[in-house]
Amino acid sequence: MSDVYKVIHPNKYFNDYISLNVRPDGRKFDEQRSIKLNANAISNADASALIKCGNTTVVCGITLELATPKAEEPDHGFLVTNVELLPLCSSKFKPGPPSDYAQVISNTVNDIIKNSNCIDLKDLCIVSDKLAWVLYCDMVCLDNDGSIIDACITTLITSLKSLSLPAVSFDVETEEVKVDISNKTSLKVTGLPVATSFAIYQSPESNLVLTDPTTFEEEMCGGIGANLIVCWNQGLLCGVQKYGGGNIPTESQKKLLQVAKKRSKLIEEVIETCLS
């Protein structure tokens, strides 16, 4: 009966819960969902990970390739991230070219990884101006139930932490390349950036901030995704991105930053435990 009520009167359904200081799934406003993380989930990828946060499920696979560095950055390799939101994960997405929302998600994930400086692209260079590694990081959403960027960042970082690069020799005269897969070195990853999503609900009394929102909560807060994303990297704030939503009082801003910082420590422990 409640599911029918939710479909017919979604706003009143949501307000009824919020008025009781509880969310539709029973969580407190600052409470996150349970997380399950599995490394090396894809056997034919060079590195991979699968995460399930609530009902949101994302798998990441990394494949390696050799290429010539850019002329303007001869001593840099490449890190290419891509997020796919297939019709499988939600009825909102249709077959065909990536939607605008999917492109925003991909760009946001790329910006977070870039701004956190967790990967030094110089470490991916083998021979300056001649040869470098390309890391293709493909993330596929299997089930989208909100906070998609949080899941993407966690599964991507877990995959990068588990990646090893084969030894490569390059003959300058003949330009012959030899790859020794029996001799591998772990990729150097500095820090563990963790993204935390928030949805801002504009109630008659005041604006409420919901941590780790579901898709339904994101819709009720006036967006097709989270309104606010805060990223911490081992105790250092490395990014805040806001997408619409109402204004946040100063006291609430301080609180949500602390909530995101506390959550980042928890996710770091989950990643380290998974890899160990």
XYZ file of N, CA and C in Angstrom:
828
model
N 0.839 -1.205 0.000
C 0.000 0.000 0.000
C 0.869 1.249 0.000
N 1.976 1.212 0.781
C 2.841 2.387 0.849
C 3.501 2.670 -0.496
N 3.793 1.611 -1.276
C 4.398 1.802 -2.596
C 3.442 2.524 -3.533
N 2.158 2.205 -3.435
C 1.147 2.881 -4.257
C 1.050 4.342 -3.846
N 1.035 4.600 -2.548
C 0.983 5.964 -2.014
C 2.203 6.772 -2.483
N 3.353 6.113 -2.513
C 4.597 6.760 -2.941
C 4.521 7.180 -4.403
N 3.904 6.344 -5.240
C 3.787 6.642 -6.676
C 2.763 7.739 -6.937
N 1.640 7.675 -6.237
C 0.550 8.633 -6.480
C 0.849 9.996 -5.878
N 1.348 10.018 -4.635
C 1.643 11.283 -3.949
C 3.086 11.274 -3.432
N 4.066 11.318 -4.322
C 5.471 11.213 -3.889
C 5.904 12.321 -2.931
N 5.477 13.560 -3.184
C 5.890 14.673 -2.333
C 5.329 14.547 -0.923
N 4.041 14.220 -0.824
C 3.431 14.066 0.503
C 4.020 12.849 1.219
N 4.271 11.796 0.466
C 4.894 10.592 1.036
C 6.241 10.944 1.661
N 7.029 11.726 0.929
C 8.354 12.111 1.412
C 8.255 13.053 2.609
N 7.352 14.039 2.515
C 7.179 15.008 3.607
C 6.708 14.350 4.894
N 5.887 13.317 4.782
C 5.396 12.612 5.968
C 6.551 12.017 6.759
N 7.534 11.479 6.044
C 8.704 10.911 6.715
C 9.604 12.005 7.281
N 9.866 13.043 6.464
C 10.763 14.124 6.894
C 10.216 14.818 8.138
N 8.891 14.973 8.218
C 8.278 15.630 9.381
C 8.513 14.838 10.664
N 8.819 13.544 10.527
C 9.092 12.686 11.688
C 10.601 12.540 11.928
N 11.396 13.380 11.218
C 12.864 13.358 11.342
C 13.465 11.996 10.984
N 12.889 11.385 9.971
C 13.411 10.105 9.489
C 13.238 10.054 7.968
N 14.066 9.277 7.308
C 13.986 9.151 5.853
C 13.153 7.924 5.485
N 12.668 7.854 4.236
C 11.804 6.737 3.837
C 12.398 5.353 4.072
N 13.747 5.233 4.022
C 14.363 3.927 4.249
C 14.758 3.707 5.710
N 14.335 4.636 6.584
C 14.579 4.474 8.010
C 15.858 5.095 8.522
N 16.660 5.666 7.641
C 17.929 6.257 8.073
C 17.736 7.644 8.676
N 18.720 8.049 9.498
C 18.772 9.426 9.963
C 19.272 10.306 8.820
N 19.133 11.624 8.980
C 19.506 12.532 7.900
C 20.988 12.438 7.536
N 21.856 12.150 8.513
C 23.294 12.107 8.255
C 23.850 10.677 8.205
N 22.963 9.712 8.030
C 23.386 8.304 8.038
C 23.571 7.785 6.617
N 24.654 7.046 6.384
C 24.916 6.487 5.070
C 24.434 5.045 4.989
N 24.396 4.507 3.780
C 23.970 3.127 3.575
C 25.148 2.165 3.742
N 24.836 0.900 3.885
C 25.881 -0.113 4.030
C 26.647 -0.268 2.715
N 27.914 -0.670 2.821
C 28.787 -0.777 1.654
C 29.390 -2.166 1.577
N 29.401 -2.721 0.369
C 30.073 -3.982 0.088
C 31.052 -3.738 -1.059
N 32.302 -4.129 -0.867
C 33.348 -3.857 -1.864
C 34.116 -5.133 -2.162
N 34.356 -5.371 -3.436
C 35.078 -6.566 -3.861
C 36.108 -6.189 -4.916
N 37.387 -6.477 -4.662
C 38.451 -6.197 -5.625
C 38.620 -7.379 -6.572
N 39.221 -7.088 -7.744
C 39.482 -8.124 -8.757
C 38.211 -8.866 -9.143
N 37.181 -8.092 -9.452
C 35.882 -8.681 -9.785
C 35.797 -9.144 -11.232
N 36.683 -8.625 -12.110
C 36.667 -8.988 -13.533
C 37.969 -9.697 -13.867
N 37.878 -10.922 -14.299
C 39.077 -11.740 -14.504
C 39.908 -11.294 -15.706
N 39.269 -10.739 -16.739
C 40.018 -10.373 -17.946
C 40.433 -8.903 -17.976
N 40.328 -8.207 -16.860
C 40.805 -6.816 -16.766
C 42.131 -6.805 -16.019
N 42.929 -5.764 -16.263
C 44.215 -5.647 -15.571
C 44.023 -5.317 -14.095
N 42.916 -4.665 -13.777
C 42.531 -4.396 -12.389
C 41.039 -4.075 -12.396
N 40.371 -4.399 -11.312
C 38.927 -4.165 -11.280
C 38.414 -4.156 -9.855
N 37.185 -3.677 -9.699
C 36.531 -3.671 -8.394
C 35.029 -3.512 -8.590
N 34.275 -4.029 -7.641
C 32.819 -3.940 -7.667
C 32.349 -3.411 -6.328
N 31.480 -2.408 -6.357
C 30.960 -1.844 -5.115
C 29.440 -1.860 -5.136
N 28.874 -2.101 -3.958
C 27.421 -2.035 -3.778
C 27.168 -1.161 -2.568
N 26.588 0.015 -2.798
C 26.275 0.961 -1.736
C 24.760 1.088 -1.666
N 24.161 0.422 -0.666
C 22.709 0.326 -0.674
C 22.320 -0.537 -1.862
N 21.515 0.018 -2.763
C 21.172 -0.687 -3.996
C 22.001 -0.217 -5.183
N 22.759 0.848 -5.014
C 23.605 1.358 -6.101
C 24.796 0.418 -6.301
N 24.961 -0.062 -7.530
C 26.025 -1.017 -7.838
C 26.823 -0.538 -9.052
N 28.146 -0.464 -8.876
C 29.037 -0.011 -9.961
C 30.230 -0.948 -10.050
N 30.606 -1.324 -11.265
C 31.792 -2.143 -11.483
C 32.793 -1.328 -12.306
N 34.063 -1.436 -11.945
C 35.118 -0.705 -12.642
C 36.153 -1.698 -13.170
N 36.553 -1.512 -14.416
C 37.599 -2.331 -15.003
C 38.664 -1.442 -15.632
N 39.938 -1.761 -15.385
C 41.042 -0.982 -15.938
C 41.819 -1.853 -16.923
N 42.062 -1.313 -18.108
C 42.878 -1.996 -19.110
C 44.067 -1.115 -19.467
N 45.188 -1.752 -19.780
C 46.431 -1.042 -20.077
C 46.720 -1.035 -21.569
N 47.365 0.034 -21.997
C 47.780 0.149 -23.398
C 49.012 1.037 -23.463
N 49.855 0.823 -24.455
C 51.044 1.649 -24.658
C 50.776 2.648 -25.773
N 51.266 3.865 -25.583
C 51.044 4.918 -26.581
C 52.176 5.940 -26.513
N 52.194 6.834 -27.488
C 53.179 7.918 -27.520
C 52.656 9.099 -26.717
N 53.451 9.669 -25.816
C 52.983 10.817 -25.012
C 52.642 12.020 -25.891
N 51.867 12.936 -25.333
C 51.553 14.178 -26.045
C 52.819 15.007 -26.241
N 52.855 15.747 -27.335
C 54.035 16.576 -27.628
C 54.238 17.639 -26.558
N 53.123 18.190 -26.006
C 53.231 19.243 -24.998
C 53.541 18.673 -23.610
N 53.343 17.381 -23.425
C 53.663 16.715 -22.154
C 54.402 15.403 -22.444
N 55.639 15.507 -22.884
C 56.379 14.314 -23.324
C 56.717 13.325 -22.213
N 56.639 13.774 -20.948
C 56.986 12.886 -19.836
C 55.762 12.477 -19.015
N 54.573 12.562 -19.637
C 53.331 12.196 -18.957
C 52.648 11.022 -19.653
N 52.015 10.164 -18.852
C 51.181 9.114 -19.392
C 49.736 9.579 -19.446
N 48.804 8.632 -19.525
C 47.392 8.993 -19.687
C 46.524 8.221 -18.701
N 45.544 8.918 -18.151
C 44.522 8.301 -17.305
C 43.174 8.715 -17.885
N 42.475 7.760 -18.484
C 41.213 8.045 -19.176
C 40.067 7.398 -18.391
N 39.161 8.224 -17.874
C 38.016 7.703 -17.117
C 36.732 7.829 -17.926
N 35.866 6.865 -17.766
C 34.588 6.880 -18.477
C 33.532 6.171 -17.633
N 32.364 6.788 -17.506
C 31.256 6.210 -16.741
C 30.099 5.933 -17.691
N 29.596 4.710 -17.675
C 28.469 4.323 -18.521
C 27.235 4.086 -17.660
N 26.156 4.770 -18.021
C 24.867 4.575 -17.356
C 23.938 3.897 -18.362
N 23.852 2.587 -18.271
C 23.086 1.799 -19.230
C 21.616 1.715 -18.843
N 20.737 1.405 -19.812
C 19.314 1.217 -19.482
C 19.099 0.154 -18.415
N 20.087 -0.757 -18.284
C 20.007 -1.806 -17.270
C 19.908 -1.238 -15.855
N 20.582 -0.100 -15.609
C 20.670 0.424 -14.241
C 19.479 1.283 -13.854
N 18.756 1.811 -14.834
C 17.601 2.659 -14.536
C 16.763 2.852 -15.792
N 15.464 2.942 -15.608
C 14.565 3.161 -16.748
C 14.695 4.574 -17.307
N 15.418 5.445 -16.592
C 15.591 6.831 -17.042
C 16.560 6.931 -18.208
N 17.416 5.927 -18.367
C 18.441 5.972 -19.403
C 18.047 5.102 -20.582
N 18.289 5.615 -21.779
C 17.898 4.946 -23.012
C 19.135 4.503 -23.799
N 18.983 3.491 -24.657
C 20.109 3.072 -25.500
C 20.536 4.201 -26.432
N 21.795 4.210 -26.812
C 22.307 5.245 -27.711
C 23.468 5.998 -27.104
N 23.756 7.186 -27.652
C 24.880 7.998 -27.145
C 24.678 8.365 -25.681
N 25.778 8.622 -24.940
C 25.664 8.995 -23.517
C 24.799 10.243 -23.335
N 23.948 10.220 -22.321
C 23.102 11.378 -22.018
C 23.953 12.499 -21.425
N 23.347 13.684 -21.331
C 24.053 14.820 -20.720
C 24.424 14.505 -19.281
N 23.531 13.820 -18.579
C 23.782 13.472 -17.178
C 24.971 12.519 -17.070
N 25.035 11.550 -17.978
C 26.150 10.590 -17.964
C 27.476 11.307 -18.218
N 27.464 12.296 -19.104
C 28.685 13.046 -19.389
C 29.105 13.894 -18.190
N 28.122 14.452 -17.483
C 28.424 15.228 -16.268
C 29.057 14.327 -15.216
N 28.513 13.126 -15.056
C 29.058 12.168 -14.091
C 30.505 11.827 -14.448
N 30.765 11.529 -15.726
C 32.118 11.190 -16.172
C 33.086 12.332 -15.919
N 32.656 13.555 -16.246
C 33.526 14.723 -16.050
C 33.793 14.979 -14.572
N 32.777 14.786 -13.742
C 32.945 15.010 -12.297
C 33.918 14.001 -11.704
N 33.790 12.739 -12.076
C 34.711 11.701 -11.602
C 36.134 12.028 -12.038
N 36.291 12.439 -13.286
C 37.615 12.799 -13.799
C 38.195 13.984 -13.037
N 37.367 14.996 -12.758
C 37.834 16.189 -12.037
C 38.272 15.838 -10.612
N 37.505 14.978 -9.939
C 37.843 14.603 -8.564
C 39.188 13.878 -8.520
N 39.383 12.928 -9.423
C 40.642 12.187 -9.471
C 41.806 13.122 -9.807
N 41.586 14.020 -10.745
C 42.638 14.957 -11.159
C 42.991 15.924 -10.035
N 41.966 16.498 -9.373
C 42.204 17.490 -8.325
C 42.814 16.880 -7.064
N 42.590 15.596 -6.848
C 43.131 14.946 -5.652
C 44.620 14.641 -5.781
N 45.118 14.677 -7.024
C 46.547 14.378 -7.281
C 46.951 13.007 -6.747
N 46.040 12.051 -6.796
C 46.358 10.708 -6.297
C 47.227 9.925 -7.272
N 47.205 10.317 -8.542
C 48.037 9.666 -9.560
C 48.923 10.705 -10.229
N 50.222 10.466 -10.205
C 51.160 11.327 -10.914
C 51.353 10.745 -12.310
N 50.896 11.466 -13.323
C 50.961 10.955 -14.697
C 52.402 10.738 -15.169
N 53.357 11.353 -14.481
C 54.763 11.126 -14.839
C 55.183 9.695 -14.515
N 54.507 9.084 -13.536
C 54.818 7.701 -13.186
C 54.409 6.735 -14.292
N 53.558 7.210 -15.203
C 53.082 6.358 -16.296
C 53.963 6.471 -17.540
N 54.948 7.366 -17.503
C 55.851 7.536 -18.645
C 56.980 6.507 -18.572
N 57.246 5.851 -19.686
C 58.303 4.835 -19.755
C 59.570 5.428 -20.368
N 59.418 6.042 -21.542
C 60.516 6.749 -22.202
C 59.978 8.093 -22.667
N 60.579 9.159 -22.184
C 60.092 10.506 -22.507
C 59.966 10.722 -24.010
N 58.805 11.211 -24.413
C 58.510 11.550 -25.806
C 58.419 10.315 -26.707
N 58.511 9.114 -26.105
C 58.494 7.906 -26.934
C 57.397 6.915 -26.530
N 57.307 6.654 -25.238
C 56.418 5.582 -24.807
C 55.855 5.848 -23.409
N 54.561 5.598 -23.252
C 53.908 5.805 -21.951
C 52.706 4.884 -21.822
N 52.310 4.651 -20.590
C 51.132 3.833 -20.328
C 49.855 4.657 -20.475
N 48.818 3.998 -20.978
C 47.468 4.564 -20.988
C 46.606 3.687 -20.102
N 45.958 4.303 -19.103
C 45.066 3.564 -18.202
C 43.624 3.896 -18.575
N 42.948 2.933 -19.189
C 41.533 3.111 -19.520
C 40.704 2.607 -18.344
N 40.047 3.525 -17.664
C 39.256 3.192 -16.471
C 37.774 3.313 -16.819
N 37.142 2.190 -17.055
C 35.733 2.167 -17.446
C 34.871 1.727 -16.278
N 33.917 2.573 -15.919
C 32.978 2.268 -14.842
C 31.584 2.091 -15.425
N 30.945 0.992 -15.076
C 29.604 0.691 -15.574
C 28.656 0.579 -14.386
N 27.594 1.355 -14.436
C 26.591 1.312 -13.367
C 25.592 0.191 -13.673
N 25.500 -0.771 -12.761
C 24.575 -1.895 -12.927
C 23.231 -1.618 -12.294
N 23.219 -0.755 -11.268
C 21.974 -0.384 -10.589
C 22.166 1.009 -10.005
N 21.373 1.954 -10.453
C 21.517 3.337 -9.989
C 20.423 3.676 -8.986
N 20.802 3.733 -7.726
C 19.856 4.155 -6.683
C 20.453 5.310 -5.883
N 21.055 6.263 -6.608
C 21.559 7.476 -5.978
C 23.020 7.426 -5.584
N 23.603 8.627 -5.389
C 25.002 8.786 -4.971
C 25.950 8.017 -5.884
N 25.721 8.116 -7.190
C 26.481 7.346 -8.167
C 27.958 7.734 -8.178
N 28.260 9.021 -7.959
C 29.653 9.473 -7.999
C 30.452 8.883 -6.842
N 29.829 8.782 -5.674
C 30.505 8.173 -4.521
C 30.961 6.759 -4.860
N 30.049 5.991 -5.458
C 30.354 4.603 -5.808
C 31.442 4.527 -6.874
N 31.365 5.411 -7.860
C 32.360 5.410 -8.949
C 33.760 5.707 -8.417
N 33.881 6.711 -7.562
C 35.194 7.086 -7.025
C 35.779 5.949 -6.186
N 34.956 5.331 -5.352
C 35.448 4.254 -4.487
C 35.914 3.050 -5.295
N 35.112 2.646 -6.280
C 35.496 1.473 -7.078
C 36.693 1.778 -7.977
N 36.816 3.023 -8.433
C 37.961 3.412 -9.265
C 39.253 3.409 -8.455
N 39.215 4.003 -7.263
C 40.408 4.046 -6.422
C 40.835 2.642 -6.000
N 39.858 1.790 -5.681
C 40.179 0.413 -5.317
C 40.858 -0.308 -6.474
N 40.370 -0.072 -7.689
C 40.976 -0.689 -8.872
C 42.395 -0.177 -9.093
N 42.594 1.130 -8.946
C 43.929 1.711 -9.135
C 44.907 1.187 -8.082
N 44.429 1.027 -6.842
C 45.293 0.526 -5.773
C 45.718 -0.926 -6.009
N 44.916 -1.667 -6.754
C 45.230 -3.077 -7.002
C 45.943 -3.290 -8.344
N 46.228 -2.216 -9.070
C 46.840 -2.318 -10.407
C 48.354 -2.440 -10.331
N 48.906 -3.318 -11.142
C 50.356 -3.481 -11.276
C 50.744 -3.298 -12.735
N 51.844 -2.586 -12.974
C 52.308 -2.300 -14.336
C 53.439 -3.247 -14.701
N 53.337 -3.947 -15.846
C 54.426 -4.834 -16.290
C 55.678 -4.039 -16.646
N 56.826 -4.680 -16.509
C 58.087 -4.037 -16.889
C 58.147 -3.925 -18.418
N 58.626 -2.793 -18.898
C 58.699 -2.542 -20.342
C 60.102 -2.076 -20.712
N 60.662 -2.665 -21.748
C 61.964 -2.218 -22.269
C 61.759 -1.650 -23.663
N 62.482 -0.575 -23.951
C 62.323 0.123 -25.239
C 63.696 0.358 -25.860
N 63.878 -0.152 -27.073
C 65.119 0.045 -27.815
C 65.009 1.335 -28.626
N 65.810 2.332 -28.269
C 65.727 3.643 -28.918
C 66.057 3.562 -30.402
N 67.005 2.729 -30.771
C 67.435 2.651 -32.175
C 66.402 1.940 -33.044
N 65.934 0.782 -32.606
C 64.971 0.021 -33.412
C 63.522 0.303 -33.039
N 63.328 1.012 -31.885
C 62.005 1.305 -31.357
C 61.209 0.024 -31.069
N 61.944 -1.028 -30.727
C 61.302 -2.280 -30.379
C 60.855 -2.239 -28.917
N 59.645 -2.705 -28.679
C 59.060 -2.693 -27.339
C 58.881 -4.120 -26.844
N 59.358 -4.383 -25.633
C 59.182 -5.690 -25.023
C 58.504 -5.520 -23.663
N 57.463 -6.297 -23.466
C 56.694 -6.241 -22.214
C 56.888 -7.546 -21.450
N 57.320 -7.424 -20.203
C 57.558 -8.590 -19.347
C 56.451 -8.663 -18.297
N 55.442 -9.495 -18.557
C 54.300 -9.577 -17.642
C 54.642 -10.345 -16.365
N 55.792 -11.026 -16.356
C 56.197 -11.762 -15.159
C 56.854 -10.857 -14.122
N 57.170 -9.626 -14.558
C 57.807 -8.650 -13.668
C 56.926 -7.405 -13.594
N 56.164 -7.305 -12.524
C 55.221 -6.191 -12.399
C 55.521 -5.338 -11.174
N 55.171 -4.043 -11.283
C 55.346 -3.093 -10.181
C 54.014 -2.431 -9.869
N 53.659 -2.359 -8.615
C 52.382 -1.750 -8.225
C 52.354 -0.270 -8.593
N 51.211 0.182 -9.084
C 51.041 1.597 -9.409
C 51.069 2.422 -8.130
N 51.795 3.525 -8.164
C 51.877 4.401 -6.996
C 50.625 5.272 -6.917
N 49.876 5.094 -5.852
C 48.661 5.883 -5.621
C 48.843 6.674 -4.332
N 48.789 7.996 -4.446
C 48.990 8.874 -3.297
C 47.647 9.237 -2.683
N 47.392 8.740 -1.485
C 46.133 9.070 -0.811
C 44.979 8.222 -1.319
N 43.824 8.454 -0.731
C 42.600 7.748 -1.093
C 41.438 8.742 -1.136
N 41.249 9.443 -2.248
C 40.132 10.401 -2.320
C 38.786 9.692 -2.191
N 37.910 10.273 -1.399
C 36.572 9.710 -1.165
C 35.541 10.816 -1.363
N 34.554 10.548 -2.201
C 33.487 11.521 -2.461
C 32.263 11.174 -1.628
N 31.612 12.200 -1.096
C 30.381 12.023 -0.320
C 29.303 12.939 -0.889
N 28.179 12.343 -1.282
C 27.088 13.106 -1.888
C 26.046 13.518 -0.849
N 25.452 14.677 -1.101
C 24.384 15.188 -0.238
C 23.242 15.700 -1.116
N 22.025 15.578 -0.610
C 20.859 16.170 -1.258
C 20.290 17.229 -0.319
N 19.919 18.371 -0.873
C 19.430 19.495 -0.067
C 17.919 19.621 -0.252
N 17.171 19.342 0.807
C 15.713 19.376 0.741
C 15.200 20.694 1.318
N 14.443 21.426 0.503
C 13.928 22.729 0.924
C 12.553 22.546 1.570
N 12.548 22.379 2.888
C 11.296 22.229 3.631
C 10.780 23.617 4.027
N 9.507 23.724 4.401
C 8.958 25.024 4.809
C 9.709 25.655 5.975
N 10.214 24.840 6.895
C 10.907 25.371 8.072
C 12.345 25.776 7.748
N 13.105 24.867 7.154
C 14.505 25.140 6.829
C 14.992 24.117 5.813
N 16.173 24.368 5.253
C 16.748 23.437 4.297
C 17.455 22.297 5.036
N 17.091 21.076 4.691
C 17.675 19.895 5.318
C 18.701 19.261 4.382
N 19.772 18.733 4.950
C 20.816 18.086 4.162
C 20.774 16.584 4.433
N 20.632 15.793 3.355
C 20.548 14.340 3.464
C 21.835 13.717 2.932
N 22.497 12.916 3.747
C 23.734 12.259 3.357
C 23.455 10.989 2.555
N 24.266 10.758 1.520
C 24.165 9.534 0.709
C 22.727 9.317 0.240
N 22.176 10.261 -0.553
C 20.769 10.170 -0.959
C 20.497 9.043 -1.961
N 19.291 8.504 -1.888
C 18.827 7.543 -2.888
C 18.319 8.318 -4.102
N 17.994 7.606 -5.167
C 17.465 8.268 -6.368
C 16.172 9.010 -6.051
N 15.300 8.402 -5.265
C 14.036 9.035 -4.898
C 14.280 10.332 -4.124
N 15.226 10.303 -3.205
C 15.541 11.497 -2.420
C 16.161 12.576 -3.303
N 16.995 12.188 -4.251
C 17.577 13.162 -5.180
C 16.484 13.850 -5.989
N 15.490 13.092 -6.426
C 14.377 13.661 -7.187
C 13.547 14.607 -6.330
N 13.297 14.224 -5.091
C 12.502 15.055 -4.193
C 13.225 16.357 -3.834
N 14.548 16.349 -3.977
C 15.333 17.551 -3.673
C 15.582 18.397 -4.915
N 14.882 18.073 -5.991
C 14.913 18.930 -7.171
C 16.067 18.708 -8.119
N 16.612 17.519 -8.171
C 17.714 17.265 -9.094
C 17.644 15.861 -9.664
N 18.438 15.606 -10.722
C 18.516 14.256 -11.270
C 19.717 13.535 -10.650
N 20.404 14.234 -9.764
C 21.536 13.661 -9.047
C 21.704 14.400 -7.737
N 22.805 14.154 -7.062
C 23.075 14.824 -5.787
C 23.262 16.325 -5.994
N 22.845 17.123 -4.990
C 23.000 18.582 -5.073
C 24.393 19.049 -4.664
N 25.064 18.242 -3.850
C 26.366 18.655 -3.323
C 27.275 17.437 -3.175
N 28.545 17.590 -3.604
C 29.524 16.515 -3.491
C 30.770 17.074 -2.820
N 31.168 16.449 -1.711
C 32.351 16.874 -0.965
C 33.378 15.751 -1.026
N 34.627 16.097 -1.346
C 35.674 15.092 -1.479
C 36.819 15.362 -0.511
N 37.155 14.336 0.284
C 38.292 14.389 1.200
C 39.341 13.376 0.765
N 40.610 13.724 0.954
C 41.703 12.806 0.637
C 42.606 12.698 1.858
N 42.365 11.666 2.677
C 43.142 11.411 3.884
C 43.296 12.666 4.762
N 42.137 13.234 5.105
C 42.117 14.376 6.006
C 42.236 15.733 5.349
N 42.468 15.760 4.030
C 42.596 17.026 3.301
C 41.397 17.219 2.376
N 40.755 18.375 2.478
C 39.622 18.690 1.605
C 40.149 18.973 0.203
N 39.697 18.190 -0.782
C 40.238 18.363 -2.134
C 39.178 18.691 -3.172
N 37.969 19.039 -2.738
C 36.972 19.442 -3.726
C 35.571 19.532 -3.161
N 34.837 20.566 -3.574
C 33.419 20.728 -3.238
C 32.703 21.169 -4.501
N 31.692 20.417 -4.904
C 30.940 20.751 -6.110
C 29.454 20.782 -5.791
N 28.783 21.858 -6.224
C 27.360 22.030 -5.926
C 26.568 22.106 -7.224
N 25.475 21.340 -7.274
C 24.616 21.301 -8.450
C 23.196 21.673 -8.046
N 22.901 22.963 -8.052
C 21.561 23.410 -7.721
C 21.224 23.193 -6.256
N 19.911 23.121 -5.972
C 19.479 22.953 -4.585
C 19.455 24.275 -3.851
N 18.913 24.281 -2.642
C 18.815 25.500 -1.851
C 20.117 25.872 -1.179
N 20.085 27.029 -0.515
C 21.261 27.479 0.231
C 21.430 26.662 1.511
N 22.672 26.571 1.959
C 22.973 25.801 3.164
C 23.453 26.755 4.249
N 22.802 26.768 5.424
C 23.263 27.628 6.524
C 24.698 27.310 6.902
N 25.389 28.305 7.459
C 26.802 28.143 7.807
C 27.027 26.981 8.766
N 26.178 26.850 9.756
C 26.331 25.758 10.721
C 26.168 24.401 10.046
N 25.209 24.334 9.100
C 24.994 23.083 8.372
C 26.185 22.758 7.481
N 26.811 23.795 6.923
C 27.990 23.586 6.083
C 29.114 22.931 6.883
N 29.343 23.447 8.096
C 30.397 22.885 8.947
C 30.083 21.435 9.302
N 28.806 21.167 9.576
C 28.411 19.816 9.966
C 28.588 18.820 8.836
N 28.159 19.207 7.620
C 28.251 18.264 6.508
C 29.697 18.013 6.098
N 30.567 19.014 6.278
C 31.991 18.802 6.012
C 32.563 17.760 6.971
N 32.131 17.824 8.239
C 32.595 16.852 9.218
C 32.013 15.463 8.938
N 30.756 15.436 8.481
C 30.134 14.163 8.124
C 30.896 13.508 6.972
N 31.246 14.323 5.959
C 31.989 13.809 4.809
C 33.380 13.342 5.218
N 34.008 14.080 6.121
C 35.354 13.706 6.582
C 35.312 12.385 7.347
N 34.297 12.229 8.199
C 34.154 10.994 8.969
C 33.871 9.813 8.047
N 33.032 10.052 7.041
C 32.704 8.982 6.091
C 33.924 8.588 5.274
N 34.766 9.563 4.919
C 35.965 9.266 4.121
C 36.905 8.321 4.874
N 36.996 8.508 6.193
C 37.851 7.624 6.992
C 37.301 6.202 6.992
N 35.976 6.091 7.038
C 35.344 4.774 7.018
C 35.584 4.075 5.679
N 35.425 4.824 4.581
C 35.629 4.251 3.249
C 37.088 3.846 3.058
N 38.007 4.654 3.588
C 39.429 4.306 3.513
C 39.694 2.967 4.183
N 39.076 2.755 5.347
C 39.244 1.488 6.061
C 38.660 0.319 5.265
N 37.519 0.566 4.628
C 36.893 -0.477 3.814
C 37.788 -0.861 2.646
N 38.373 0.138 1.973
C 39.264 -0.126 0.834
C 40.506 -0.884 1.279
N 41.134 -0.429 2.360
C 42.351 -1.076 2.842
C 42.065 -2.516 3.267
N 40.918 -2.733 3.927
C 40.553 -4.081 4.351
C 40.303 -4.979 3.143
N 39.639 -4.429 2.145
C 39.335 -5.197 0.928
C 40.616 -5.617 0.209
N 41.595 -4.716 0.126
C 42.833 -5.001 -0.608
C 43.795 -5.889 0.187
N 43.648 -5.865 1.511
C 44.549 -6.680 2.317
C 44.067 -8.127 2.437
